[in-house]
């Protein structure tokens, strides 16, 4: 098994958009008010080329299988970034790739000087929510920032 984590490249855009939308379809998750219908999903390379953002891609046997990143979401204070676009295709789950992507994103956030990480999720993604909790993300009673993803009813914050 060859695993690599690398920065996002422009040619990753179509495959990552497909992976993200496939996850929503697989779990029959709400599409309205989520990343599924977000226009940035089709242009992740451009999205992550924002100051204070880093986008990562996971490859397994030289095939793109998922992504995760951090982003200075509008409305969050300057010490807080959001963990965003964290998705793995079905065949890549259960191999520890999600942990590696999340750990690297946490490390990147610390290196950029962030003090907190925020994440939004859906009840349908219960395995991901369990992972967030294992990594010290605490549930919140209300949304932070303005991601535009009003369809996500779960919110978490981790102090770095």
PDB file of C-alpha atoms in Angstrom:
ATOM      1  CA  UNK A   1       0.000   0.000   0.000  1.00  0.00           C
ATOM      2  CA  UNK A   2       1.425   3.326  -1.054  1.00  0.00           C
ATOM      3  CA  UNK A   3      -0.066   6.289   0.746  1.00  0.00           C
ATOM      4  CA  UNK A   4       0.811   9.902   0.216  1.00  0.00           C
ATOM      5  CA  UNK A   5      -0.552  13.224   1.417  1.00  0.00           C
ATOM      6  CA  UNK A   6       0.248  16.200  -0.780  1.00  0.00           C
ATOM      7  CA  UNK A   7      -0.936  19.751  -1.474  1.00  0.00           C
ATOM      8  CA  UNK A   8      -3.917  20.087  -3.770  1.00  0.00           C
ATOM      9  CA  UNK A   9      -3.250  20.627  -7.477  1.00  0.00           C
ATOM     10  CA  UNK A  10      -5.546  22.161 -10.074  1.00  0.00           C
ATOM     11  CA  UNK A  11      -6.014  18.835 -11.859  1.00  0.00           C
ATOM     12  CA  UNK A  12      -7.513  17.405  -8.627  1.00  0.00           C
ATOM     13  CA  UNK A  13     -10.607  19.628  -8.942  1.00  0.00           C
ATOM     14  CA  UNK A  14     -12.926  17.260 -10.877  1.00  0.00           C
ATOM     15  CA  UNK A  15     -12.044  14.072  -8.968  1.00  0.00           C
ATOM     16  CA  UNK A  16     -12.385  15.740  -5.556  1.00  0.00           C
ATOM     17  CA  UNK A  17     -15.741  17.283  -6.469  1.00  0.00           C
ATOM     18  CA  UNK A  18     -16.922  13.835  -7.547  1.00  0.00           C
ATOM     19  CA  UNK A  19     -15.640  12.187  -4.336  1.00  0.00           C
ATOM     20  CA  UNK A  20     -17.369  14.796  -2.147  1.00  0.00           C
ATOM     21  CA  UNK A  21     -20.703  14.515  -3.939  1.00  0.00           C
ATOM     22  CA  UNK A  22     -20.497  10.700  -4.007  1.00  0.00           C
ATOM     23  CA  UNK A  23     -20.143  10.667  -0.202  1.00  0.00           C
ATOM     24  CA  UNK A  24     -23.335  12.721   0.151  1.00  0.00           C
ATOM     25  CA  UNK A  25     -25.180  10.381  -2.200  1.00  0.00           C
ATOM     26  CA  UNK A  26     -23.813   7.268  -0.476  1.00  0.00           C
ATOM     27  CA  UNK A  27     -25.028   8.425   2.945  1.00  0.00           C
ATOM     28  CA  UNK A  28     -28.219  10.004   1.606  1.00  0.00           C
ATOM     29  CA  UNK A  29     -27.118  13.218   3.295  1.00  0.00           C
ATOM     30  CA  UNK A  30     -28.860  16.555   2.722  1.00  0.00           C
ATOM     31  CA  UNK A  31     -27.576  18.389  -0.292  1.00  0.00           C
ATOM     32  CA  UNK A  32     -29.254  21.762   0.212  1.00  0.00           C
ATOM     33  CA  UNK A  33     -27.242  24.173   2.334  1.00  0.00           C
ATOM     34  CA  UNK A  34     -24.153  21.917   2.298  1.00  0.00           C
ATOM     35  CA  UNK A  35     -20.870  21.557   0.452  1.00  0.00           C
ATOM     36  CA  UNK A  36     -22.714  19.368  -2.074  1.00  0.00           C
ATOM     37  CA  UNK A  37     -24.191  22.427  -3.767  1.00  0.00           C
ATOM     38  CA  UNK A  38     -21.397  24.849  -2.839  1.00  0.00           C
ATOM     39  CA  UNK A  39     -19.753  26.287  -5.972  1.00  0.00           C
ATOM     40  CA  UNK A  40     -16.315  26.095  -4.315  1.00  0.00           C
ATOM     41  CA  UNK A  41     -16.558  22.287  -4.407  1.00  0.00           C
ATOM     42  CA  UNK A  42     -15.783  22.376  -8.132  1.00  0.00           C
ATOM     43  CA  UNK A  43     -12.800  24.704  -7.685  1.00  0.00           C
ATOM     44  CA  UNK A  44     -11.010  23.461  -4.584  1.00  0.00           C
ATOM     45  CA  UNK A  45      -7.559  24.353  -5.870  1.00  0.00           C
ATOM     46  CA  UNK A  46      -8.604  28.022  -6.168  1.00  0.00           C
ATOM     47  CA  UNK A  47     -10.508  27.852  -2.858  1.00  0.00           C
ATOM     48  CA  UNK A  48      -7.424  26.683  -0.958  1.00  0.00           C
ATOM     49  CA  UNK A  49      -5.184  29.299  -2.553  1.00  0.00           C
ATOM     50  CA  UNK A  50      -6.345  31.813   0.027  1.00  0.00           C
ATOM     51  CA  UNK A  51      -4.050  33.236   2.678  1.00  0.00           C
ATOM     52  CA  UNK A  52      -4.318  31.115   5.831  1.00  0.00           C
ATOM     53  CA  UNK A  53      -5.705  28.077   3.971  1.00  0.00           C
ATOM     54  CA  UNK A  54      -4.103  24.737   3.138  1.00  0.00           C
ATOM     55  CA  UNK A  55      -5.709  21.970   1.086  1.00  0.00           C
ATOM     56  CA  UNK A  56      -4.440  18.406   1.241  1.00  0.00           C
ATOM     57  CA  UNK A  57      -5.084  15.434  -1.020  1.00  0.00           C
ATOM     58  CA  UNK A  58      -4.764  11.779  -0.032  1.00  0.00           C
ATOM     59  CA  UNK A  59      -3.520   9.315  -2.623  1.00  0.00           C
ATOM     60  CA  UNK A  60      -3.605   5.550  -2.241  1.00  0.00           C
ATOM     61  CA  UNK A  61      -1.554   3.626  -4.800  1.00  0.00           C
ATOM     62  CA  UNK A  62      -1.214   6.887  -6.785  1.00  0.00           C
ATOM     63  CA  UNK A  63      -4.997   7.343  -7.013  1.00  0.00           C
ATOM     64  CA  UNK A  64      -6.704  10.388  -5.461  1.00  0.00           C
ATOM     65  CA  UNK A  65      -9.035   9.075  -2.738  1.00  0.00           C
ATOM     66  CA  UNK A  66      -9.860  12.084  -0.568  1.00  0.00           C
ATOM     67  CA  UNK A  67      -9.115  15.511   0.784  1.00  0.00           C
ATOM     68  CA  UNK A  68      -9.107  17.738   3.837  1.00  0.00           C
ATOM     69  CA  UNK A  69      -7.986  21.238   4.599  1.00  0.00           C
ATOM     70  CA  UNK A  70      -8.146  24.256   6.817  1.00  0.00           C
ATOM     71  CA  UNK A  71      -9.682  27.553   5.814  1.00  0.00           C
ATOM     72  CA  UNK A  72     -10.103  30.994   7.431  1.00  0.00           C
ATOM     73  CA  UNK A  73     -13.880  30.985   7.055  1.00  0.00           C
ATOM     74  CA  UNK A  74     -15.586  34.372   6.951  1.00  0.00           C
ATOM     75  CA  UNK A  75     -16.939  35.387  10.339  1.00  0.00           C
ATOM     76  CA  UNK A  76     -14.485  33.315  12.398  1.00  0.00           C
ATOM     77  CA  UNK A  77     -12.050  35.242  14.553  1.00  0.00           C
ATOM     78  CA  UNK A  78      -8.469  35.462  13.248  1.00  0.00           C
ATOM     79  CA  UNK A  79      -7.317  32.747  15.675  1.00  0.00           C
ATOM     80  CA  UNK A  80      -9.797  30.163  14.362  1.00  0.00           C
ATOM     81  CA  UNK A  81      -9.763  28.194  11.119  1.00  0.00           C
ATOM     82  CA  UNK A  82     -12.336  25.719   9.868  1.00  0.00           C
ATOM     83  CA  UNK A  83     -11.566  22.113   8.944  1.00  0.00           C
ATOM     84  CA  UNK A  84     -13.181  21.869   5.518  1.00  0.00           C
ATOM     85  CA  UNK A  85     -13.741  19.516   2.579  1.00  0.00           C
ATOM     86  CA  UNK A  86     -12.849  16.444   4.670  1.00  0.00           C
ATOM     87  CA  UNK A  87     -14.036  13.497   2.584  1.00  0.00           C
ATOM     88  CA  UNK A  88     -12.765  10.047   1.621  1.00  0.00           C
ATOM     89  CA  UNK A  89     -14.196   7.776  -1.012  1.00  0.00           C
ATOM     90  CA  UNK A  90     -15.740   4.567   0.291  1.00  0.00           C
ATOM     91  CA  UNK A  91     -12.847   2.267  -0.620  1.00  0.00           C
ATOM     92  CA  UNK A  92     -10.374   4.463   1.268  1.00  0.00           C
ATOM     93  CA  UNK A  93     -12.188   4.461   4.610  1.00  0.00           C
ATOM     94  CA  UNK A  94     -11.183   2.252   7.519  1.00  0.00           C
ATOM     95  CA  UNK A  95      -7.466   2.359   6.613  1.00  0.00           C
ATOM     96  CA  UNK A  96      -6.423   5.250   8.856  1.00  0.00           C
ATOM     97  CA  UNK A  97      -6.314   7.773   6.001  1.00  0.00           C
ATOM     98  CA  UNK A  98      -8.868  10.027   7.679  1.00  0.00           C
ATOM     99  CA  UNK A  99      -6.772  10.155  10.837  1.00  0.00           C
ATOM    100  CA  UNK A 100      -3.669  11.020   8.842  1.00  0.00           C
ATOM    101  CA  UNK A 101      -5.462  13.802   6.935  1.00  0.00           C
ATOM    102  CA  UNK A 102      -6.981  15.237  10.120  1.00  0.00           C
ATOM    103  CA  UNK A 103      -3.672  15.083  12.010  1.00  0.00           C
ATOM    104  CA  UNK A 104      -1.851  16.821   9.165  1.00  0.00           C
ATOM    105  CA  UNK A 105      -4.566  19.499   9.008  1.00  0.00           C
ATOM    106  CA  UNK A 106      -4.280  20.069  12.768  1.00  0.00           C
ATOM    107  CA  UNK A 107      -0.490  20.320  12.394  1.00  0.00           C
ATOM    108  CA  UNK A 108      -0.875  22.811   9.527  1.00  0.00           C
ATOM    109  CA  UNK A 109      -3.274  24.928  11.582  1.00  0.00           C
ATOM    110  CA  UNK A 110      -0.780  25.097  14.450  1.00  0.00           C
ATOM    111  CA  UNK A 111       2.051  26.013  12.064  1.00  0.00           C
ATOM    112  CA  UNK A 112      -0.078  28.861  10.677  1.00  0.00           C
ATOM    113  CA  UNK A 113      -0.648  30.150  14.214  1.00  0.00           C
ATOM    114  CA  UNK A 114      -4.291  29.243  14.678  1.00  0.00           C
ATOM    115  CA  UNK A 115      -5.434  28.635  18.259  1.00  0.00           C
ATOM    116  CA  UNK A 116      -8.733  26.891  17.462  1.00  0.00           C
ATOM    117  CA  UNK A 117     -10.224  24.655  14.814  1.00  0.00           C
ATOM    118  CA  UNK A 118     -13.923  24.635  14.004  1.00  0.00           C
ATOM    119  CA  UNK A 119     -15.827  22.022  12.019  1.00  0.00           C
ATOM    120  CA  UNK A 120     -19.405  21.543  10.844  1.00  0.00           C
ATOM    121  CA  UNK A 121     -20.946  18.168  10.073  1.00  0.00           C
ATOM    122  CA  UNK A 122     -24.070  16.113   9.548  1.00  0.00           C
ATOM    123  CA  UNK A 123     -25.604  13.328  11.628  1.00  0.00           C
ATOM    124  CA  UNK A 124     -25.279  10.994   8.630  1.00  0.00           C
ATOM    125  CA  UNK A 125     -21.492  11.213   8.935  1.00  0.00           C
ATOM    126  CA  UNK A 126     -21.404   9.586  12.387  1.00  0.00           C
ATOM    127  CA  UNK A 127     -18.005   7.899  11.851  1.00  0.00           C
ATOM    128  CA  UNK A 128     -16.460  11.269  11.055  1.00  0.00           C
ATOM    129  CA  UNK A 129     -18.156  12.835  14.084  1.00  0.00           C
ATOM    130  CA  UNK A 130     -16.676  10.061  16.269  1.00  0.00           C
ATOM    131  CA  UNK A 131     -13.246  10.848  14.837  1.00  0.00           C
ATOM    132  CA  UNK A 132     -13.651  14.561  15.605  1.00  0.00           C
ATOM    133  CA  UNK A 133     -14.565  13.765  19.201  1.00  0.00           C
ATOM    134  CA  UNK A 134     -11.544  11.435  19.561  1.00  0.00           C
ATOM    135  CA  UNK A 135      -9.327  14.310  18.458  1.00  0.00           C
ATOM    136  CA  UNK A 136     -10.731  16.679  21.070  1.00  0.00           C
ATOM    137  CA  UNK A 137     -13.383  18.535  19.092  1.00  0.00           C
ATOM    138  CA  UNK A 138     -16.085  19.601  21.559  1.00  0.00           C
ATOM    139  CA  UNK A 139     -19.731  20.063  20.500  1.00  0.00           C
ATOM    140  CA  UNK A 140     -21.078  23.597  20.296  1.00  0.00           C
ATOM    141  CA  UNK A 141     -24.623  24.878  20.765  1.00  0.00           C
ATOM    142  CA  UNK A 142     -24.483  27.209  17.790  1.00  0.00           C
ATOM    143  CA  UNK A 143     -22.748  27.750  14.475  1.00  0.00           C
ATOM    144  CA  UNK A 144     -19.619  29.882  14.248  1.00  0.00           C
ATOM    145  CA  UNK A 145     -18.653  31.941  11.246  1.00  0.00           C
ATOM    146  CA  UNK A 146     -20.401  32.089   7.915  1.00  0.00           C
ATOM    147  CA  UNK A 147     -19.555  29.001   5.860  1.00  0.00           C
ATOM    148  CA  UNK A 148     -22.890  29.256   4.081  1.00  0.00           C
ATOM    149  CA  UNK A 149     -23.594  25.620   4.953  1.00  0.00           C
ATOM    150  CA  UNK A 150     -26.832  26.173   6.828  1.00  0.00           C
ATOM    151  CA  UNK A 151     -27.776  22.519   6.256  1.00  0.00           C
ATOM    152  CA  UNK A 152     -25.101  21.340   8.716  1.00  0.00           C
ATOM    153  CA  UNK A 153     -26.639  21.052  12.201  1.00  0.00           C
ATOM    154  CA  UNK A 154     -23.541  19.812  14.105  1.00  0.00           C
ATOM    155  CA  UNK A 155     -20.743  22.159  15.149  1.00  0.00           C
ATOM    156  CA  UNK A 156     -17.487  21.432  16.987  1.00  0.00           C
ATOM    157  CA  UNK A 157     -14.476  23.376  18.251  1.00  0.00           C
ATOM    158  CA  UNK A 158     -10.991  22.191  19.213  1.00  0.00           C
ATOM    159  CA  UNK A 159      -8.490  24.294  21.116  1.00  0.00           C
ATOM    160  CA  UNK A 160      -4.982  23.816  19.738  1.00  0.00           C
TER     161      UNK A 160
END
